[in-house]
Amino acid sequence: MSLKPCYKVVTPREDLREGKPLDASEFAIHLDQVREGSAPADYQKPERFFERTYLTKNLTALAAEVIRRLSGERTETNAIFNLATQFGGGKTHALTLLYHLAKHGPAADKWTGVSQLLSRAGVGGVPKAEAAVFVGTEFDSISGRGGKDGTPLRKTPWGEIAFQLGGEHSFGVVADHDKKGEAPGGEVIRQFLPQDKPSLILMDELMNYVSRNRRSGLGAQLYNFLHNLSEVARIVDSVVLVVSIQASEM
């Protein structure tokens, strides 16, 4: 029996079929752009993103654990994940996958590969969650974010995360902490978390933010905030914190 040509067994993507050159910049995901809706279609449209994402063993394990935890399950799962790989190791790709799952909830059940994730997680469907994104290379604590667009001015990571999770109401809980540049304690953090939905908090490129904000003291306060937030996530059901940092010898 003769073998079929590879292009008849697996249909190449349109860029290969049409001989379009690949733009290397398209492989660099910006999580803030995904959140804002300005990322390239392959990353912005979740159906396309999942069609073109190979679910490795580690990525499957991570996504399944997060789905399980957001579903309220506390056994065989964690509330805190620290992703540390070299540049280009897929950290932001993993965060983008989790963001799409959380934001779309049950609508994600029909995407490519999600049934595999649900089977691994042992749950019936993807829970819809509030998701907050903080990217250290993008957020500037001097100019802040908002203030001129009808939203409150946010100048700290905790102010921005609170606002994304619960709008002005949640930001109001940490407004003084944001103004003074002081990290909120666990009791305050629990108050700004949504009470009726799971919460997914994604933090990327943190070392850049820490390095830029050492003199102001916000770098050290970020460590305090992460510590307090981690303790809350361990205790409160349906809260997941995922942090990525670039691995180095130090």
GROMACS .gro file of C-alpha atoms in nm:
model
  250
    1MET     CA    1   0.000   0.000   0.000
    2SER     CA    2   0.142   0.335  -0.102
    3LEU     CA    3   0.174   0.611   0.154
    4LYS     CA    4  -0.034   0.926   0.115
    5PRO     CA    5   0.147   1.259   0.079
    6CYS     CA    6   0.171   1.448   0.406
    7TYR     CA    7  -0.038   1.737   0.273
    8LYS     CA    8  -0.329   1.496   0.219
    9VAL     CA    9  -0.304   1.356   0.571
   10VAL     CA   10  -0.268   1.690   0.751
   11THR     CA   11  -0.389   2.012   0.589
   12PRO     CA   12  -0.126   2.286   0.629
   13ARG     CA   13  -0.228   2.622   0.770
   14GLU     CA   14  -0.325   2.894   0.524
   15ASP     CA   15   0.002   3.086   0.566
   16LEU     CA   16   0.195   2.776   0.454
   17ARG     CA   17  -0.046   2.694   0.173
   18GLU     CA   18  -0.032   3.049   0.039
   19GLY     CA   19   0.340   3.098   0.092
   20LYS     CA   20   0.300   3.394   0.326
   21PRO     CA   21   0.614   3.486   0.520
   22LEU     CA   22   0.584   3.455   0.897
   23ASP     CA   23   0.628   3.768   1.106
   24ALA     CA   24   0.833   3.675   1.412
   25SER     CA   25   0.661   3.950   1.614
   26GLU     CA   26   0.334   3.755   1.589
   27PHE     CA   27   0.481   3.492   1.819
   28ALA     CA   28   0.524   3.743   2.103
   29ILE     CA   29   0.203   3.758   2.307
   30HIS     CA   30   0.119   4.068   2.507
   31LEU     CA   31  -0.128   3.969   2.776
   32ASP     CA   32  -0.246   4.327   2.827
   33GLN     CA   33  -0.336   4.345   2.457
   34VAL     CA   34  -0.539   4.026   2.490
   35ARG     CA   35  -0.727   4.179   2.782
   36GLU     CA   36  -0.785   4.505   2.595
   37GLY     CA   37  -0.895   4.330   2.275
   38SER     CA   38  -0.612   4.463   2.056
   39ALA     CA   39  -0.399   4.148   2.018
   40PRO     CA   40  -0.359   3.969   1.682
   41ALA     CA   41  -0.653   3.744   1.593
   42ASP     CA   42  -0.462   3.422   1.663
   43TYR     CA   43  -0.437   3.527   2.027
   44GLN     CA   44  -0.749   3.741   2.060
   45LYS     CA   45  -1.000   3.491   1.925
   46PRO     CA   46  -1.005   3.200   2.170
   47GLU     CA   47  -1.128   2.945   1.916
   48ARG     CA   48  -0.828   3.016   1.690
   49PHE     CA   49  -0.594   3.029   1.987
   50PHE     CA   50  -0.695   2.682   2.103
   51GLU     CA   51  -0.689   2.540   1.749
   52ARG     CA   52  -0.324   2.646   1.720
   53THR     CA   53  -0.212   2.556   2.070
   54TYR     CA   54  -0.053   2.219   2.135
   55LEU     CA   55  -0.153   2.105   2.483
   56THR     CA   56   0.172   1.971   2.624
   57LYS     CA   57   0.179   1.755   2.934
   58ASN     CA   58   0.271   2.050   3.157
   59LEU     CA   59   0.023   2.291   2.998
   60THR     CA   60  -0.255   2.033   3.033
   61ALA     CA   61  -0.170   1.974   3.398
   62LEU     CA   62  -0.162   2.349   3.474
   63ALA     CA   63  -0.492   2.426   3.299
   64ALA     CA   64  -0.668   2.128   3.454
   65GLU     CA   65  -0.559   2.226   3.806
   66VAL     CA   66  -0.672   2.585   3.755
   67ILE     CA   67  -1.011   2.473   3.619
   68ARG     CA   68  -1.051   2.239   3.913
   69ARG     CA   69  -0.966   2.508   4.169
   70LEU     CA   70  -1.194   2.768   4.005
   71SER     CA   71  -1.471   2.507   4.022
   72GLY     CA   72  -1.439   2.509   4.401
   73GLU     CA   73  -1.246   2.183   4.431
   74ARG     CA   74  -0.965   2.191   4.689
   75THR     CA   75  -0.825   1.838   4.661
   76GLU     CA   76  -0.551   1.753   4.410
   77THR     CA   77  -0.506   2.115   4.311
   78ASN     CA   78  -0.323   2.432   4.411
   79ALA     CA   79  -0.428   2.792   4.449
   80ILE     CA   80  -0.091   2.943   4.358
   81PHE     CA   81   0.126   2.875   4.054
   82ASN     CA   82   0.471   3.018   3.986
   83LEU     CA   83   0.579   2.987   3.623
   84ALA     CA   84   0.954   3.033   3.580
   85THR     CA   85   1.111   2.968   3.239
   86GLN     CA   86   1.366   3.134   3.016
   87PHE     CA   87   1.258   3.405   2.771
   88GLY     CA   88   1.038   3.245   2.506
   89GLY     CA   89   0.955   2.949   2.729
   90GLY     CA   90   0.578   2.986   2.693
   91LYS     CA   91   0.486   3.160   3.019
   92THR     CA   92   0.265   3.425   2.860
   93HIS     CA   93   0.111   3.170   2.625
   94ALA     CA   94   0.004   2.967   2.928
   95LEU     CA   95  -0.138   3.276   3.097
   96THR     CA   96  -0.333   3.365   2.782
   97LEU     CA   97  -0.483   3.017   2.772
   98LEU     CA   98  -0.598   3.048   3.133
   99TYR     CA   99  -0.737   3.397   3.068
  100HIS     CA  100  -0.955   3.276   2.779
  101LEU     CA  101  -1.084   2.983   2.982
  102ALA     CA  102  -1.179   3.200   3.281
  103LYS     CA  103  -1.337   3.484   3.083
  104HIS     CA  104  -1.552   3.263   2.860
  105GLY     CA  105  -1.643   2.990   3.107
  106PRO     CA  106  -1.892   2.732   2.967
  107ALA     CA  107  -1.848   2.871   2.614
  108ALA     CA  108  -1.497   2.724   2.620
  109ASP     CA  109  -1.627   2.367   2.653
  110LYS     CA  110  -1.648   2.325   2.275
  111TRP     CA  111  -1.299   2.458   2.192
  112THR     CA  112  -1.027   2.229   2.063
  113GLY     CA  113  -0.866   2.035   2.346
  114VAL     CA  114  -1.087   2.164   2.627
  115SER     CA  115  -1.265   1.830   2.667
  116GLN     CA  116  -0.922   1.684   2.741
  117LEU     CA  117  -0.867   1.948   3.010
  118LEU     CA  118  -1.208   1.882   3.167
  119SER     CA  119  -1.144   1.510   3.173
  120ARG     CA  120  -0.812   1.568   3.348
  121ALA     CA  121  -0.974   1.813   3.591
  122GLY     CA  122  -1.263   1.578   3.668
  123VAL     CA  123  -1.530   1.848   3.634
  124GLY     CA  124  -1.822   1.889   3.397
  125GLY     CA  125  -1.747   2.231   3.253
  126VAL     CA  126  -1.526   2.537   3.263
  127PRO     CA  127  -1.642   2.782   3.533
  128LYS     CA  128  -1.680   3.148   3.438
  129ALA     CA  129  -1.457   3.366   3.654
  130GLU     CA  130  -1.355   3.725   3.695
  131ALA     CA  131  -1.000   3.763   3.566
  132ALA     CA  132  -0.744   4.032   3.644
  133VAL     CA  133  -0.423   4.084   3.447
  134PHE     CA  134  -0.115   4.269   3.567
  135VAL     CA  135   0.185   4.300   3.333
  136GLY     CA  136   0.490   4.454   3.498
  137THR     CA  137   0.642   4.590   3.177
  138GLU     CA  138   0.323   4.780   3.093
  139PHE     CA  139   0.200   4.925   3.421
  140ASP     CA  140   0.347   5.263   3.519
  141SER     CA  141   0.295   5.372   3.879
  142ILE     CA  142   0.388   5.737   3.812
  143SER     CA  143   0.130   5.809   3.542
  144GLY     CA  144  -0.102   5.535   3.665
  145ARG     CA  145  -0.394   5.399   3.469
  146GLY     CA  146  -0.737   5.556   3.430
  147GLY     CA  147  -0.836   5.889   3.578
  148LYS     CA  148  -0.909   6.056   3.243
  149ASP     CA  149  -1.147   5.800   3.098
  150GLY     CA  150  -1.416   5.809   3.363
  151THR     CA  151  -1.253   5.536   3.571
  152PRO     CA  152  -1.066   5.595   3.899
  153LEU     CA  153  -0.691   5.658   3.877
  154ARG     CA  154  -0.494   5.347   3.977
  155LYS     CA  155  -0.125   5.373   4.063
  156THR     CA  156  -0.048   5.037   4.222
  157PRO     CA  157  -0.076   4.670   4.125
  158TRP     CA  158  -0.336   4.609   4.399
  159GLY     CA  159  -0.545   4.904   4.285
  160GLU     CA  160  -0.542   4.785   3.925
  161ILE     CA  161  -0.618   4.423   4.015
  162ALA     CA  162  -0.904   4.524   4.245
  163PHE     CA  163  -1.054   4.743   3.973
  164GLN     CA  164  -1.036   4.468   3.711
  165LEU     CA  165  -1.199   4.217   3.944
  166GLY     CA  166  -1.484   4.431   4.070
  167GLY     CA  167  -1.486   4.776   3.913
  168GLU     CA  168  -1.516   5.092   4.120
  169HIS     CA  169  -1.670   4.909   4.414
  170SER     CA  170  -1.369   4.681   4.460
  171PHE     CA  171  -1.123   4.961   4.391
  172GLY     CA  172  -1.291   5.167   4.662
  173VAL     CA  173  -1.188   4.902   4.915
  174VAL     CA  174  -0.818   4.969   4.843
  175ALA     CA  175  -0.840   5.333   4.733
  176ASP     CA  176  -0.646   5.458   5.036
  177HIS     CA  177  -0.387   5.182   4.998
  178ASP     CA  178  -0.346   5.279   4.633
  179LYS     CA  179  -0.305   5.647   4.718
  180LYS     CA  180  -0.050   5.581   4.992
  181GLY     CA  181   0.136   5.308   4.802
  182GLU     CA  182   0.091   5.056   5.083
  183ALA     CA  183   0.002   4.693   5.022
  184PRO     CA  184  -0.335   4.585   5.167
  185GLY     CA  185  -0.353   4.309   5.425
  186GLY     CA  186  -0.540   3.985   5.383
  187GLU     CA  187  -0.863   4.112   5.541
  188VAL     CA  188  -0.883   4.397   5.288
  189ILE     CA  189  -0.792   4.170   4.996
  190ARG     CA  190  -1.080   3.937   5.084
  191GLN     CA  191  -1.316   4.235   5.071
  192PHE     CA  192  -1.228   4.334   4.715
  193LEU     CA  193  -1.254   3.980   4.575
  194PRO     CA  194  -1.587   3.903   4.400
  195GLN     CA  195  -1.820   3.721   4.637
  196ASP     CA  196  -2.036   3.549   4.376
  197LYS     CA  197  -1.776   3.435   4.119
  198PRO     CA  198  -1.440   3.262   4.112
  199SER     CA  199  -1.134   3.486   4.068
  200LEU     CA  200  -0.828   3.432   3.849
  201ILE     CA  201  -0.534   3.670   3.896
  202LEU     CA  202  -0.259   3.659   3.634
  203MET     CA  203   0.067   3.848   3.690
  204ASP     CA  204   0.341   3.863   3.427
  205GLU     CA  205   0.687   4.025   3.401
  206LEU     CA  206   0.698   4.121   3.769
  207MET     CA  207   1.075   4.164   3.797
  208ASN     CA  208   1.066   4.454   3.552
  209TYR     CA  209   0.814   4.634   3.774
  210VAL     CA  210   1.013   4.561   4.089
  211SER     CA  211   1.336   4.688   3.933
  212ARG     CA  212   1.173   5.013   3.816
  213ASN     CA  213   1.003   5.084   4.149
  214ARG     CA  214   1.273   5.007   4.408
  215ARG     CA  215   1.345   5.371   4.492
  216SER     CA  216   0.979   5.453   4.550
  217GLY     CA  217   0.932   5.153   4.778
  218LEU     CA  218   0.658   5.003   4.560
  219GLY     CA  219   0.889   4.718   4.463
  220ALA     CA  220   0.907   4.603   4.825
  221GLN     CA  221   0.536   4.664   4.874
  222LEU     CA  222   0.464   4.437   4.578
  223TYR     CA  223   0.640   4.153   4.762
  224ASN     CA  224   0.417   4.219   5.064
  225PHE     CA  225   0.108   4.224   4.845
  226LEU     CA  226   0.203   3.893   4.681
  227HIS     CA  227   0.260   3.736   5.021
  228ASN     CA  228  -0.076   3.854   5.154
  229LEU     CA  229  -0.260   3.765   4.833
  230SER     CA  230  -0.106   3.417   4.836
  231GLU     CA  231  -0.229   3.354   5.189
  232VAL     CA  232  -0.580   3.464   5.094
  233ALA     CA  233  -0.580   3.243   4.784
  234ARG     CA  234  -0.481   2.942   4.994
  235ILE     CA  235  -0.781   2.992   5.225
  236VAL     CA  236  -1.058   3.122   5.000
  237ASP     CA  237  -1.229   2.877   4.766
  238SER     CA  238  -1.227   2.941   4.390
  239VAL     CA  239  -0.937   3.188   4.389
  240VAL     CA  240  -0.627   3.122   4.179
  241LEU     CA  241  -0.308   3.328   4.155
  242VAL     CA  242  -0.067   3.260   3.867
  243VAL     CA  243   0.263   3.450   3.861
  244SER     CA  244   0.528   3.428   3.590
  245ILE     CA  245   0.889   3.539   3.622
  246GLN     CA  246   1.181   3.496   3.387
  247ALA     CA  247   1.416   3.227   3.509
  248SER     CA  248   1.780   3.318   3.570
  249GLU     CA  249   2.080   3.183   3.757
  250MET     CA  250   1.999   3.424   4.041
   0.00000   0.00000   0.00000
